[in-house]
mmCIF file of C-alpha atoms and ligand atoms in Angstrom:
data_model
loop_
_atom_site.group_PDB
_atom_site.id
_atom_site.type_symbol
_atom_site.label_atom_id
_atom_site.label_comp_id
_atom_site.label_asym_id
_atom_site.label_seq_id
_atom_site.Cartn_x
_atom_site.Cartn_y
_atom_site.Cartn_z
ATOM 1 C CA UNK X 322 96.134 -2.461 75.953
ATOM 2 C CA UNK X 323 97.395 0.879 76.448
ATOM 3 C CA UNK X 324 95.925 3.060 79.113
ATOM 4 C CA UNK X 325 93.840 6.613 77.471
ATOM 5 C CA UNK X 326 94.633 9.679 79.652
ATOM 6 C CA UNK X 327 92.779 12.959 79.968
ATOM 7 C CA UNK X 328 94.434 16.023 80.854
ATOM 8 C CA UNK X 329 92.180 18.388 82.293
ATOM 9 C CA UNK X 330 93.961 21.814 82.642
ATOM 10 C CA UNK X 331 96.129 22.857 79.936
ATOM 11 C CA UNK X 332 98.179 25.844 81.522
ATOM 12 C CA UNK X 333 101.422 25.043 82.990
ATOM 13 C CA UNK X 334 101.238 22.420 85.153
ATOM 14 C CA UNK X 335 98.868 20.593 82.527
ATOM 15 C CA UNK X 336 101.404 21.461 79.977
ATOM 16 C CA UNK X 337 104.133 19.397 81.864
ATOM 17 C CA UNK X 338 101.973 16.365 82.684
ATOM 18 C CA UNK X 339 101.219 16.049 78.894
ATOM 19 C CA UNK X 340 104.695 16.063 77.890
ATOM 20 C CA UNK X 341 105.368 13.256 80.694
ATOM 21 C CA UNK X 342 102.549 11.129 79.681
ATOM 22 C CA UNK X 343 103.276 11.575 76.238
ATOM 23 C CA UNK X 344 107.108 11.230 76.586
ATOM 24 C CA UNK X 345 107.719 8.986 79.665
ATOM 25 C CA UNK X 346 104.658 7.043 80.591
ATOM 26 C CA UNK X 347 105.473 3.722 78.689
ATOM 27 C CA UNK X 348 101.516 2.085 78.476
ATOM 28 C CA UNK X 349 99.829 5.386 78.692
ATOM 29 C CA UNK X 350 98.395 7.098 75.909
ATOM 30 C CA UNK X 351 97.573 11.061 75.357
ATOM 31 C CA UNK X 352 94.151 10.937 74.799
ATOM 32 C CA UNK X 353 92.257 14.339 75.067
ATOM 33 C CA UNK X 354 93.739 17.285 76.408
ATOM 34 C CA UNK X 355 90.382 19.598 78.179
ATOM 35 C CA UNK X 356 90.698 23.635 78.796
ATOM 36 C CA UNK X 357 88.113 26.030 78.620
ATOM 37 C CA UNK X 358 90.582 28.027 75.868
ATOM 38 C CA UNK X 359 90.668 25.972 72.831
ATOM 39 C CA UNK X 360 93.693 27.484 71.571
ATOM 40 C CA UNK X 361 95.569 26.828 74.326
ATOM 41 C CA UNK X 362 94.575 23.038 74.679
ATOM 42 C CA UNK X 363 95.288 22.484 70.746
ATOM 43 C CA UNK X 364 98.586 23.932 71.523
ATOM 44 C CA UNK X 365 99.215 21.451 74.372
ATOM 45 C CA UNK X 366 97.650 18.453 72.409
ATOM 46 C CA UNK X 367 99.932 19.664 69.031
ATOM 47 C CA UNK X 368 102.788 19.845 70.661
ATOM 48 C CA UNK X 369 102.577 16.167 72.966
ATOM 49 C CA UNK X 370 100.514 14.685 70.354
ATOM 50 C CA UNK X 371 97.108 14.514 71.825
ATOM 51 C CA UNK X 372 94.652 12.496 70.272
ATOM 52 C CA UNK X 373 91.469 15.316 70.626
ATOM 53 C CA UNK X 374 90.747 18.500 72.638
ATOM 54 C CA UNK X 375 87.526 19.500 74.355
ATOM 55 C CA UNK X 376 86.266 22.643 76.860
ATOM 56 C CA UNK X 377 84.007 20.575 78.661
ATOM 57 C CA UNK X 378 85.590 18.974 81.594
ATOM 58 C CA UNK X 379 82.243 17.372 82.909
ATOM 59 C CA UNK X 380 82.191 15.794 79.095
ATOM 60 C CA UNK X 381 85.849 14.719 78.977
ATOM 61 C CA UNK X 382 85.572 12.498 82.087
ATOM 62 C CA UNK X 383 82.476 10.756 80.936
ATOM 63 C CA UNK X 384 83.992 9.552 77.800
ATOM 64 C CA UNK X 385 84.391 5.936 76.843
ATOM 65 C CA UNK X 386 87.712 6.542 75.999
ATOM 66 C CA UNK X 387 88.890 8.322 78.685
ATOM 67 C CA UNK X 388 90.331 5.832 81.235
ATOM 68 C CA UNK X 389 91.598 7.215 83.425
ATOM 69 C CA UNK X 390 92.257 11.133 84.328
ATOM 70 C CA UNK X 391 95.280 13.965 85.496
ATOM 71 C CA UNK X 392 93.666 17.148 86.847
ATOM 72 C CA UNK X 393 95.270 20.149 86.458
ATOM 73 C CA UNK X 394 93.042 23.347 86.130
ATOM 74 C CA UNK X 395 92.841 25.756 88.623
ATOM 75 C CA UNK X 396 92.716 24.982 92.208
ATOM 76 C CA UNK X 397 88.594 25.150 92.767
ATOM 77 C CA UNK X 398 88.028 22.699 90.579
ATOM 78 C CA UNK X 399 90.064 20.128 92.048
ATOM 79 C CA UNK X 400 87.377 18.547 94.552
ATOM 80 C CA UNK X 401 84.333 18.861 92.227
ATOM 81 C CA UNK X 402 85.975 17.455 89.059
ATOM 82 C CA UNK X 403 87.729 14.401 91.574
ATOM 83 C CA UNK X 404 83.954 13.486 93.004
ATOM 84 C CA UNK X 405 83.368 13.536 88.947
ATOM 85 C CA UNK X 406 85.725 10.992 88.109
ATOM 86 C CA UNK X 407 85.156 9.003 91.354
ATOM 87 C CA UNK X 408 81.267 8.713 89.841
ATOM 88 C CA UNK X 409 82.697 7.603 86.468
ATOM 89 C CA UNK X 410 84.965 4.816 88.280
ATOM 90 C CA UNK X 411 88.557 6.700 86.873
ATOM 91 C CA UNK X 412 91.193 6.573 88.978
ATOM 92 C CA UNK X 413 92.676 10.674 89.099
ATOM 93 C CA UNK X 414 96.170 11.866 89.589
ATOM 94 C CA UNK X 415 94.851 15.216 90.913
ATOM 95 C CA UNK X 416 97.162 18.353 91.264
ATOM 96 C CA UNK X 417 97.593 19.748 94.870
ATOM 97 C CA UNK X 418 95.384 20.755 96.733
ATOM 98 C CA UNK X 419 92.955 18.571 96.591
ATOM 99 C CA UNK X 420 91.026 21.344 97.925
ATOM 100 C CA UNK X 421 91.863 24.505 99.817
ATOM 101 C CA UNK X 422 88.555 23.403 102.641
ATOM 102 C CA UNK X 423 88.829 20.842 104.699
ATOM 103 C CA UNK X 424 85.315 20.395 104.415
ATOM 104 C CA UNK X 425 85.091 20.047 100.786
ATOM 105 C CA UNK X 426 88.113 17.493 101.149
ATOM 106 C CA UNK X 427 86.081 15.891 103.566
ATOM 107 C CA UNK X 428 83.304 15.493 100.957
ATOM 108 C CA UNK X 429 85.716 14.073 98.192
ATOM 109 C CA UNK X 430 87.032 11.317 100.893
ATOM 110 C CA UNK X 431 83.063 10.394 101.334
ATOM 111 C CA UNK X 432 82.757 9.914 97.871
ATOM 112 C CA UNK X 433 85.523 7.705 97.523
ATOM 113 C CA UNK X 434 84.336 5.926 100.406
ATOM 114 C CA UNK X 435 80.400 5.509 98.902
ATOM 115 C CA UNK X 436 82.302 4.169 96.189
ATOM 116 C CA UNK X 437 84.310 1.293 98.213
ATOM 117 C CA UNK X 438 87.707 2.804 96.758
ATOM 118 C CA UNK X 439 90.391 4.534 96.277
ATOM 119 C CA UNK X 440 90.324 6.323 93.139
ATOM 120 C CA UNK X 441 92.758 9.598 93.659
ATOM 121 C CA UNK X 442 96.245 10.054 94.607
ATOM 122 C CA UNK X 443 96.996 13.789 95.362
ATOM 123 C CA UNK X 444 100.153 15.417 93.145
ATOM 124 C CA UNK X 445 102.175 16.318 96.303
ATOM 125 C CA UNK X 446 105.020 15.186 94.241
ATOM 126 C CA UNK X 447 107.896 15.925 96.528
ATOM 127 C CA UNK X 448 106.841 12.651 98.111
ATOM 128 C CA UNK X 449 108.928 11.116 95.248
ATOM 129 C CA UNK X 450 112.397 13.503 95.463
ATOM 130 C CA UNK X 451 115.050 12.088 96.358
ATOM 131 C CA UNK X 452 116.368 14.465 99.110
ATOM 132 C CA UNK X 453 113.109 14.173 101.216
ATOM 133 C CA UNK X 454 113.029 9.839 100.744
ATOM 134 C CA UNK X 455 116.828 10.063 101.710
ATOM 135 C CA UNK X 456 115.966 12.420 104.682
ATOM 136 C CA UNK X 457 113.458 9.859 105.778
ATOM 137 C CA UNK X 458 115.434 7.080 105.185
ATOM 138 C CA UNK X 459 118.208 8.305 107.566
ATOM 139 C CA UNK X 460 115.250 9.496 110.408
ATOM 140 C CA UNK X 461 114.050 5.418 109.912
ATOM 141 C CA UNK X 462 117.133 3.609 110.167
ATOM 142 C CA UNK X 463 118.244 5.779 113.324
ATOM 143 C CA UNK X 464 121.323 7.663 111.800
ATOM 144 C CA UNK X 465 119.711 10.589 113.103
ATOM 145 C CA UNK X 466 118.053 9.531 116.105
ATOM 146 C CA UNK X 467 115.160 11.155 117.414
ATOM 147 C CA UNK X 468 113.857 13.689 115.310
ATOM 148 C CA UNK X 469 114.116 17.494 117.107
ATOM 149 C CA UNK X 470 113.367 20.274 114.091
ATOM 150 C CA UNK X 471 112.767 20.322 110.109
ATOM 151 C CA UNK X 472 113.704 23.862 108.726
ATOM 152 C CA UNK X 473 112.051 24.166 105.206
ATOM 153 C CA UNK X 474 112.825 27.593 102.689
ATOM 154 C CA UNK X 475 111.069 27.658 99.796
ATOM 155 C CA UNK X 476 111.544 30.402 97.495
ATOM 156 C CA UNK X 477 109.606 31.524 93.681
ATOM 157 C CA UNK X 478 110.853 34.145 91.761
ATOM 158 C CA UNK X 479 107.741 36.160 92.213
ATOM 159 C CA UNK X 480 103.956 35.472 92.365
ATOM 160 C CA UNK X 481 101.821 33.604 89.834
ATOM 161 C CA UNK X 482 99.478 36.693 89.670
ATOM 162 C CA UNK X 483 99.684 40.288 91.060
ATOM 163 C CA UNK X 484 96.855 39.932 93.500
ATOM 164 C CA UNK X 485 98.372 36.848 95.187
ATOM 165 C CA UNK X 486 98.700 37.190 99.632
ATOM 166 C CA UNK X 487 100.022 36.063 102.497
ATOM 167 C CA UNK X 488 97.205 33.960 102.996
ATOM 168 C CA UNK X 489 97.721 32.407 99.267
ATOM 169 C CA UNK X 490 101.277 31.303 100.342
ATOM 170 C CA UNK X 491 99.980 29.111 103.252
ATOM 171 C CA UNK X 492 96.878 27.946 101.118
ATOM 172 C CA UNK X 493 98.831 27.879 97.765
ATOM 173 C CA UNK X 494 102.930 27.012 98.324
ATOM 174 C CA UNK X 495 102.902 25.664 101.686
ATOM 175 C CA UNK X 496 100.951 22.724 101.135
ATOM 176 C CA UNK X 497 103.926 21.015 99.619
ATOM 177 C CA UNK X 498 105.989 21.214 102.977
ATOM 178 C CA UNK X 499 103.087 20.207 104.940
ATOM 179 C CA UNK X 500 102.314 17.561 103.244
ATOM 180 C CA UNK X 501 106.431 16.291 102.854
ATOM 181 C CA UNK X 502 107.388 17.195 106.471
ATOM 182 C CA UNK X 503 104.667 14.967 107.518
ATOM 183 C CA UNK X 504 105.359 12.203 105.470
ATOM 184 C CA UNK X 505 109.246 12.711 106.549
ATOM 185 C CA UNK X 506 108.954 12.788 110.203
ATOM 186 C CA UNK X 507 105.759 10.480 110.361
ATOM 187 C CA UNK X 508 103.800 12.468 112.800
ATOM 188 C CA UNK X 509 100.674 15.051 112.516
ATOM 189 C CA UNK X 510 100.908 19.113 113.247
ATOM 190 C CA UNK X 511 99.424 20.170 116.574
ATOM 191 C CA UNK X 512 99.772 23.927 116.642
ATOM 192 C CA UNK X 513 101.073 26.464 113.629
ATOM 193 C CA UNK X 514 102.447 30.370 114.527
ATOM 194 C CA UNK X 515 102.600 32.524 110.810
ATOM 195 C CA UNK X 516 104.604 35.385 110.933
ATOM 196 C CA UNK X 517 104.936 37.970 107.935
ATOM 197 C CA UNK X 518 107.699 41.038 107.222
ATOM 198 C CA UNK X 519 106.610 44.092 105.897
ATOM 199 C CA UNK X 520 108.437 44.801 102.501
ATOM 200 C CA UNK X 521 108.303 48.581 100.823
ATOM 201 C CA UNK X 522 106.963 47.743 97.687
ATOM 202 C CA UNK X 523 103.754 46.981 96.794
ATOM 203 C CA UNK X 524 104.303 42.918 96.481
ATOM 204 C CA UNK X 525 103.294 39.747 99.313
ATOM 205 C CA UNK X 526 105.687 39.709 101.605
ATOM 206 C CA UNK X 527 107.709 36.368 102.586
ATOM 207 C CA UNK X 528 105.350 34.485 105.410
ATOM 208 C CA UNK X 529 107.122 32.653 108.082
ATOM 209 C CA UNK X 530 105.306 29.790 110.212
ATOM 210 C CA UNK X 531 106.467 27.583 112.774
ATOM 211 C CA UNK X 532 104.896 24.520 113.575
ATOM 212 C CA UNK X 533 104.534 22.255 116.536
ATOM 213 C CA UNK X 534 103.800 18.017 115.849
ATOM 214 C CA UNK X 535 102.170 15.803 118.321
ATOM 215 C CA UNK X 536 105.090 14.196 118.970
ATOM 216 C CA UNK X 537 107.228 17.348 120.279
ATOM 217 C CA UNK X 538 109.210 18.407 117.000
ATOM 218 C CA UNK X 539 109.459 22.055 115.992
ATOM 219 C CA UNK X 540 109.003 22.410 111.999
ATOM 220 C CA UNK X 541 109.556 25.805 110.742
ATOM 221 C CA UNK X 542 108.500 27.018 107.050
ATOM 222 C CA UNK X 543 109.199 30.092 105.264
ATOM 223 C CA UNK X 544 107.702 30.727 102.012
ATOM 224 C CA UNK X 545 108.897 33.616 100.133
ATOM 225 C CA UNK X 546 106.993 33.703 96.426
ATOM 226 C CA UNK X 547 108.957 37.133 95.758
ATOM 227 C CA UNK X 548 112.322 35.572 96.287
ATOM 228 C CA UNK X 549 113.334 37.599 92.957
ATOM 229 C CA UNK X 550 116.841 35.791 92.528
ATOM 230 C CA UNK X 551 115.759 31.917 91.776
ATOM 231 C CA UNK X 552 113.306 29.124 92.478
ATOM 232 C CA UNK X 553 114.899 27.817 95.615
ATOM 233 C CA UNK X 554 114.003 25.170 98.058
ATOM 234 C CA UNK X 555 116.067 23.795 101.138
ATOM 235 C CA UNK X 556 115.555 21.774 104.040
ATOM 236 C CA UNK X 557 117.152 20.573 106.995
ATOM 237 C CA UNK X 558 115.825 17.742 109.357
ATOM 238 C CA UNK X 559 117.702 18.157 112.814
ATOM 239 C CA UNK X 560 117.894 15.034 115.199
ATOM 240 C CA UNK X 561 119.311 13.872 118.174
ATOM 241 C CA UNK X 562 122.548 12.806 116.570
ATOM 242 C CA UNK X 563 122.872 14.660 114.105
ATOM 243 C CA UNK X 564 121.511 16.459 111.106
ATOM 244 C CA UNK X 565 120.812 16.059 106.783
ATOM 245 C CA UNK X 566 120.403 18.865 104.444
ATOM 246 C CA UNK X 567 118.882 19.035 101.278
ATOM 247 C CA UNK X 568 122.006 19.982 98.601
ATOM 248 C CA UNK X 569 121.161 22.742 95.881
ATOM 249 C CA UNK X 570 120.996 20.754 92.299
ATOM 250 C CA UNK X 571 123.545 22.123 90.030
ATOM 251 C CA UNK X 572 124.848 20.248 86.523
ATOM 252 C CA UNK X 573 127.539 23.118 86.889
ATOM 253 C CA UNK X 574 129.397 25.644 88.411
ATOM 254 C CA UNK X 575 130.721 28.758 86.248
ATOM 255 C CA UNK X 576 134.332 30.124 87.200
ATOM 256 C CA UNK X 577 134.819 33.225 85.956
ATOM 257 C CA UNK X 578 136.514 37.178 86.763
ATOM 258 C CA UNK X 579 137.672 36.312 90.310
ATOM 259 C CA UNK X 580 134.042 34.507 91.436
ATOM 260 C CA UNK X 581 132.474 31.170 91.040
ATOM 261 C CA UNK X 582 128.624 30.589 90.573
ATOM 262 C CA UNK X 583 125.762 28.303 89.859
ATOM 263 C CA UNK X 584 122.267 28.735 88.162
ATOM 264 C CA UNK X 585 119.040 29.204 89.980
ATOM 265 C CA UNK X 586 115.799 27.517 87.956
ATOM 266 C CA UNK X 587 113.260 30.555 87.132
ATOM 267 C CA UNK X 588 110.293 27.605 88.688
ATOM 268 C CA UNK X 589 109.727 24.245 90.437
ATOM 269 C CA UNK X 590 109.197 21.865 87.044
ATOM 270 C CA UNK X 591 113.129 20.927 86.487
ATOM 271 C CA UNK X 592 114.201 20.914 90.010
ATOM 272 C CA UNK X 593 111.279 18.179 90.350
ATOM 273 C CA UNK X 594 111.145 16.555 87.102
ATOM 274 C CA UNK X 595 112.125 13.382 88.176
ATOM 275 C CA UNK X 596 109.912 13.005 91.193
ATOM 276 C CA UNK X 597 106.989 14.175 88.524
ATOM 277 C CA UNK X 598 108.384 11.304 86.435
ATOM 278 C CA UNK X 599 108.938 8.922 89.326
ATOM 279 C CA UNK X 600 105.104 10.559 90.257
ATOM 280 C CA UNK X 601 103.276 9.861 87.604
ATOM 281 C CA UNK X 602 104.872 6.352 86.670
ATOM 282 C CA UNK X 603 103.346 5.381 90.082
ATOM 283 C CA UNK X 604 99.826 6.950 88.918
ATOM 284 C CA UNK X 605 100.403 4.400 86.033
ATOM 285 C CA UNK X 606 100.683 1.439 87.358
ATOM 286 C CA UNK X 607 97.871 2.400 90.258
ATOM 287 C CA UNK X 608 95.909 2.497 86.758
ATOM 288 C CA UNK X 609 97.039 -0.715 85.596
ATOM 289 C CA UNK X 610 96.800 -2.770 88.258
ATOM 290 C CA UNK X 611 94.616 -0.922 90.469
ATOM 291 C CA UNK X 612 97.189 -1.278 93.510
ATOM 292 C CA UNK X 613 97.486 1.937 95.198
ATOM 293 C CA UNK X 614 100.874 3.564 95.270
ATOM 294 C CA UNK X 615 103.181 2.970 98.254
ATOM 295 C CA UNK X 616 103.946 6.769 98.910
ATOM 296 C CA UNK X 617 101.199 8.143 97.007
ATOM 297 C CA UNK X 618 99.190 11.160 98.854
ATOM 298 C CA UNK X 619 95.114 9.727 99.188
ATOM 299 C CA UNK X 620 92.347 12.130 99.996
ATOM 300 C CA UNK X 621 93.244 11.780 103.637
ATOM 301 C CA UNK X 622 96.619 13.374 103.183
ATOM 302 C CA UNK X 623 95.176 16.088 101.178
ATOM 303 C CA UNK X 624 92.624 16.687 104.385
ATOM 304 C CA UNK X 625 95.382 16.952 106.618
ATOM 305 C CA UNK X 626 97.378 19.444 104.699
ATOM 306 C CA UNK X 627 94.194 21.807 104.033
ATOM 307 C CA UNK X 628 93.334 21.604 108.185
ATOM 308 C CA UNK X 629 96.896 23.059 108.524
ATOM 309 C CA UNK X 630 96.499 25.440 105.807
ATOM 310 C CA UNK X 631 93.056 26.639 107.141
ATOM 311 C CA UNK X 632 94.790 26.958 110.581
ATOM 312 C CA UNK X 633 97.558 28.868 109.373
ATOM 313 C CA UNK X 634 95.353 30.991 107.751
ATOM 314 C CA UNK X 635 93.682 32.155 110.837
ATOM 315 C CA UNK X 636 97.347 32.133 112.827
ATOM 316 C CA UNK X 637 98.139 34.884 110.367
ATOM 317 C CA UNK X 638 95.377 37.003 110.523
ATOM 318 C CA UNK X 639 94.946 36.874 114.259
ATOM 319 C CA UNK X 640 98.522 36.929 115.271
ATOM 320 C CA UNK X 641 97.907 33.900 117.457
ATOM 321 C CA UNK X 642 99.627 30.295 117.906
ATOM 322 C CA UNK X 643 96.659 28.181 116.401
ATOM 323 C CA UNK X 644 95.906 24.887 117.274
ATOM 324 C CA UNK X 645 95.215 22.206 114.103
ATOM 325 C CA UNK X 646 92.162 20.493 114.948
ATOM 326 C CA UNK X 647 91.462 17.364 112.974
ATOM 327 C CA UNK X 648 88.797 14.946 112.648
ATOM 328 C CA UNK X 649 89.514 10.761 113.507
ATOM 329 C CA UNK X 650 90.979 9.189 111.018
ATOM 330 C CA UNK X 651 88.914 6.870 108.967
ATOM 331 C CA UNK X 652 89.935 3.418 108.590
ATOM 332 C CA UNK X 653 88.885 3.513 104.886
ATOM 333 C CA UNK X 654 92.758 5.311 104.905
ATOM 334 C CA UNK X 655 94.661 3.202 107.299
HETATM 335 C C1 ISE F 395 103.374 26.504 93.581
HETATM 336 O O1 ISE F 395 102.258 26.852 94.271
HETATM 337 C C2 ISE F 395 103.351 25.061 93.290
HETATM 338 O O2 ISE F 395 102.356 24.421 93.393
HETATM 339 C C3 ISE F 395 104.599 24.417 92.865
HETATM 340 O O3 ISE F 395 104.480 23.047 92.786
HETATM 341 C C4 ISE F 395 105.677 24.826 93.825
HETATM 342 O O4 ISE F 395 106.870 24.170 93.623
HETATM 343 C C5 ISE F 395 105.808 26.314 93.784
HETATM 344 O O5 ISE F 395 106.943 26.756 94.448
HETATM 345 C C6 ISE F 395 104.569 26.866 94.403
HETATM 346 O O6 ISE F 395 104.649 28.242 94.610
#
């Protein structure tokens, strides 16, 4: 029995999970693909082979043969559509964030608890790259000793839209390290600084935070969506005895009139295809079987990276080192 997915979102991001499901999800099939513009869900569902297209997202997760659900519209839709599916008993791969208040991920993680279980894994997806499981792989078996610092760069060609801010690349981008450094280095945040440049033009300047964990460590971030040159993201977790840095990902290397160079991606979706793949496979079998994935991101890890987000927020806009307050957490996610 094959597994019916609904893709709720059809822009780029929804785009990309349709191919995978379509393409690389042995057991899953492409049932309806939802967007409020018709045109561009047909397009999705013609191109991956979707079995039916709808506008109503409400409609699509009610339907009999829908089992099971990947959420990828825009960001304030995330919580309300994952309490929908948690009411119709469908297990969600939901993009990041789950929500950009920690109160309204705090309502999503009630929900799932009223219903006795987990139904949605978060798409932090980084969680499955290699470079980050390798990084914590050589933190765990002490190669590194004691973790000191994690420096993180993370660089788009330019902003999604024109009105984009600061404040957008802490709520927006920065989720991703949040969530990943914490995973890495197995610890929470206790305090976040945000720093931005000015730049000359007219477009968001690169914002630069620096973080302190509960256990000591210094994590810093910068997030530059105007990077113009390449999508480009680096890291480098520092320890006692000694260090491991992310390599850039390059097939090849041109050699040509005295100079040697690779190519940058123009966005995120090859550089992570394969954790997406990796990703998503895991969504499959938490489908299947109803075992919930190893390194999957729950509700609670979506929580934690919004209280950082919200803190950063205000670190930014009041210039002051800003302490990330968080409520216990409940056993329902030990
Ligand atoms: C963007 O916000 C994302 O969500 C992508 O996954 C990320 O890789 C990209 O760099 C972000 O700006």
């Amino acid at each position: 029995m094959t597994k019916r997915i609904a893709v709720i979102g059809a822009g780029l991001m929804g785009a990309d999970h349709a191919r995978i499901v379509a393409a690389d999800l042995p057991g899953a099939t492409l049932q309806v693909i939802c967007d409020m513009d018709q045109a561009r869900a047909r397009r999705v569902a013609d191109d991956c082979g979707a079995l039916d297209v709808s506008s109503d997202p409400e409609a699509t997760i009610a339907r009999s043969d829908v089992d099971a659900v990947i959420i990828a519209s825009p960001d304030f839709t995330h919580a309300p559509l994952s309490i929908a599916c948690i009411k119709a008993g469908k297990r969600v791969l939901c993009e990041k964030p789950l929500s950009q208040s920690s109160k309204e991920c705090q309502a999503v993680m009630a929900a799932e608890r009223a219903a006795g279980a987990r139904f949605i894994q978060l798409g932090f997806m980084r969680r499955y790259d290699q470079s980050y499981i390798e990084m914590k792989a050589a933190l765990n078996d002490g190669t590194l000793g004691r973790a000191l610092m994690m420096h993180n760069f993370h660089r788009n060609v330019e902003t999604p839209a024109a009105d984009f801010t600061g404040a957008m690349a802490i709520t927006n981008s920065a989720p991703h390290e949040f969530d990943v450094v914490r995973l890495v280095l197995g610890c929470e945040y206790a305090t976040i600084s945000a720093y931005q440049p000015k730049r000359l033009d007219a477009r968001v300047a690169p914002v630069f935070m620096v973080l302190e964990t509960t256990a000591g460590q210094v994590v810093t971030i910068e997030i530059n969506n105007n990077a113009a040159y390449g999508y480009d993201v680096r890291a480098e977790l520092v320890g006692e005895a000694g260090s491991i840095a992310m390599n850039t990902i390059a097939y090849t290397r041109t050699d040509v009139k005295l100079a040697s160079s690779t190519r940058y991606d123009a966005d995120w979706r090859s550089r992570y295809a394969e954790a997406y793949r990796r990703q998503n496979r895991a969504f499959m079998n938490f489908v299947e079987t109803g075992d919930y994935p190893a390194t999957g991101a729950t509700c609670w890890d979506g929580y934690c990276a919004a209280i950082v987000a919200e803190a950063g927020v205000t670190a930014l806009n009041e210039g002051r080192k800003t302490p990330v307050d968080r409520i216990t957490k409940p056993e329902f996610y030990a």
